[in-house]
Amino acid sequence: MELPITKPSMVSYADQIDFNQLVGELSKNKHNGFIRVTHGSEDGYLLFKEGEQIAASYDTYSKLDALEKIRSVTENDRTLVEVFDIKKSQIDFLLDLNKHYIINLKSETDDLLSELQTSRGYKEVEENKETTALKLDEPPELDELKTEAVETIEEPEIQFPNTESPDKSPDTNEISVTDTGVSEVESVPEETSATLDGTADSEPSTSDALNTNSLDTKTIEDDVDELEPETEVSETASQSEEVSEPEVPLDRLDLLKKYGIKEVKEEDVENLLDTYKGGSVDEGDVEKIELTLMNKIKKSVLGLPKIRGAEVMVFLDNTNGLSGHVNIIIESESQGFLSKLRGDSKDADNLKRQIINISQIEIRKSFRKYPEIVDEFDVNVEMN
Amino acid sequence: MTRVITVASGKGGVGKTTITGNLGVALSTYGEETIVLDADVAMANLELILGMEGKSVTLHDVLSGDADIEDAIYEGPGGVKVVPAGISLEGLRKIKLNRLENALETLVETADILLIDAPAGLEKDALAAIASAQELLLVTTPEVPSISDALKTKIIANKLGVDIIGVVINREQHDKTFLTMDEIETILEVPVIAVIPDDPEVSRAAAFGEPIIVKNPKSPTSNAIMQLGADLIGEDYQPIEPDKKGVISKLVEGLLGRR
């Protein structure tokens, strides 16, 4: 698989860790990343998305075959096991690059893992295949089978990740089974699916029967109905691989999510257009802005000492970006003859400058997000 | 009535200018009075693709107020009229984008189709080019960043009231790592109207300063662009088949001196 090899978050030899436990923990922690196992010149990868095993490769093997190889090499103490963390957003890209390795059906993994487990110590279950299959055809009599199977499987060691996966099938979650033995066997998937030797395995059906302890007959019948076509479809391993080819999602939101494309927010567009040619100001708004500016500037100017009256006119131009002209006519307090003689033209200039400053401050305050617009305004002051 | 079509992409380097230049030539060969305006004043490349660099008066001069737009129109390959942007960066500061509107008004009077090569990104100059058009052709490559930017451009164009004619997928490679046509259509919610294959001939033609539809009219790229041009104006187009003569027959002909 093509995966980004960075600094591993965990490195260990297989004999120093319990691989099953590691996988279980990664599932529990909803891990996004992958495990790399290196054995001699061969290496294998197991990709996780939110704790779920979604793709596997080992040397030239892929999917379930790869998973089996990974399992087997981790029993060798010279195998190096490394855990890598990656971002969740990367996983969809990586999946796209590694379509060939995607384990499409969760049950496929479960089947394999459970089979690997059962092949070690639960030969009895194999012996019960025929009985189970028969029982499946006769749902009302499943109770007997349940008891039988529960008795057979007494020391389950199944600790594989998907037993703890949050994606557990609703059936498994809902059923409350008091028997400890049964509760751990829940990991055996409920669907009958392909095994490595290509034969339809009825073992999951056993678990199905176990799981349905508290369900009524009708539910069991439904389950059996669902299982039948699946058994027919998955006659050979190769066929099951064909079935597991990922379908291209065509839902827009799925695609956006898959490729990590962000939907453009309305407000972002508005903000962007705000910066463009003053285009955010409608013609209807222009008059309102003129009036608001007029009142604000007038109020500020009248707050100055020596000002007896003020008339403010604001004219905006929104053709090529917003710009404007502000004309202010003020009436200042009359000064005494002596003051005039002393030459108060300096004071008048100061007052004019003060009024211009106040007006510009008001313009800036009115366009807080775009204060530089003040450069587009001419302010003229006339004194009366 | 003159059609004003802006070719925009969002992301740079997707082949927008190449498509604009070649599409302009294609439309011109169909008999449409076509003007191609390079509005990418900061990164002007159209003149290089059409082999028209070094023109004395360019859009730079027009936007700087130093020349009239009429003086910046030149005849290019296949009879297409071209307004080069001017490669000089010196005049950039003097440019006032609001002069673009006045220039466009003049151009519209003299053409059937005005094709505007918009700058990449969504800066003021790009927005000005998009806002100036009635219609928009969205160019993208089948890669995620390109489509992400195309999506933004599309939304902005919608907001500005510009009709989006469709998406042109450039540099299609039939590679599973890229997005499929259906996926692009679904994400952008705009129909794909042309798929232009990845073609090294395009770079070769640009290096020669010739539009590919002139240099190599039988190439799949040329056929795709000619078809796009035909679709835009409702014409029929019969693709030109590449030579099917085998190597041996060509060799024999060569030996016999027929070539």
mmCIF file of C-alpha atoms in Angstrom, chain B residues 10 28 85 122 136 241:
data_model
loop_
_atom_site.group_PDB
_atom_site.id
_atom_site.type_symbol
_atom_site.label_atom_id
_atom_site.label_comp_id
_atom_site.label_asym_id
_atom_site.label_seq_id
_atom_site.Cartn_x
_atom_site.Cartn_y
_atom_site.Cartn_z
ATOM 1 C CA GLY B 10 -9.458 29.687 -9.441
ATOM 2 C CA SER B 28 -12.400 32.541 -35.190
ATOM 3 C CA ALA B 85 -1.841 42.106 -21.280
ATOM 4 C CA LEU B 122 -9.932 35.607 -6.367
ATOM 5 C CA LEU B 136 -18.195 31.828 -17.566
ATOM 6 C CA GLU B 241 -8.568 11.792 -37.616
#
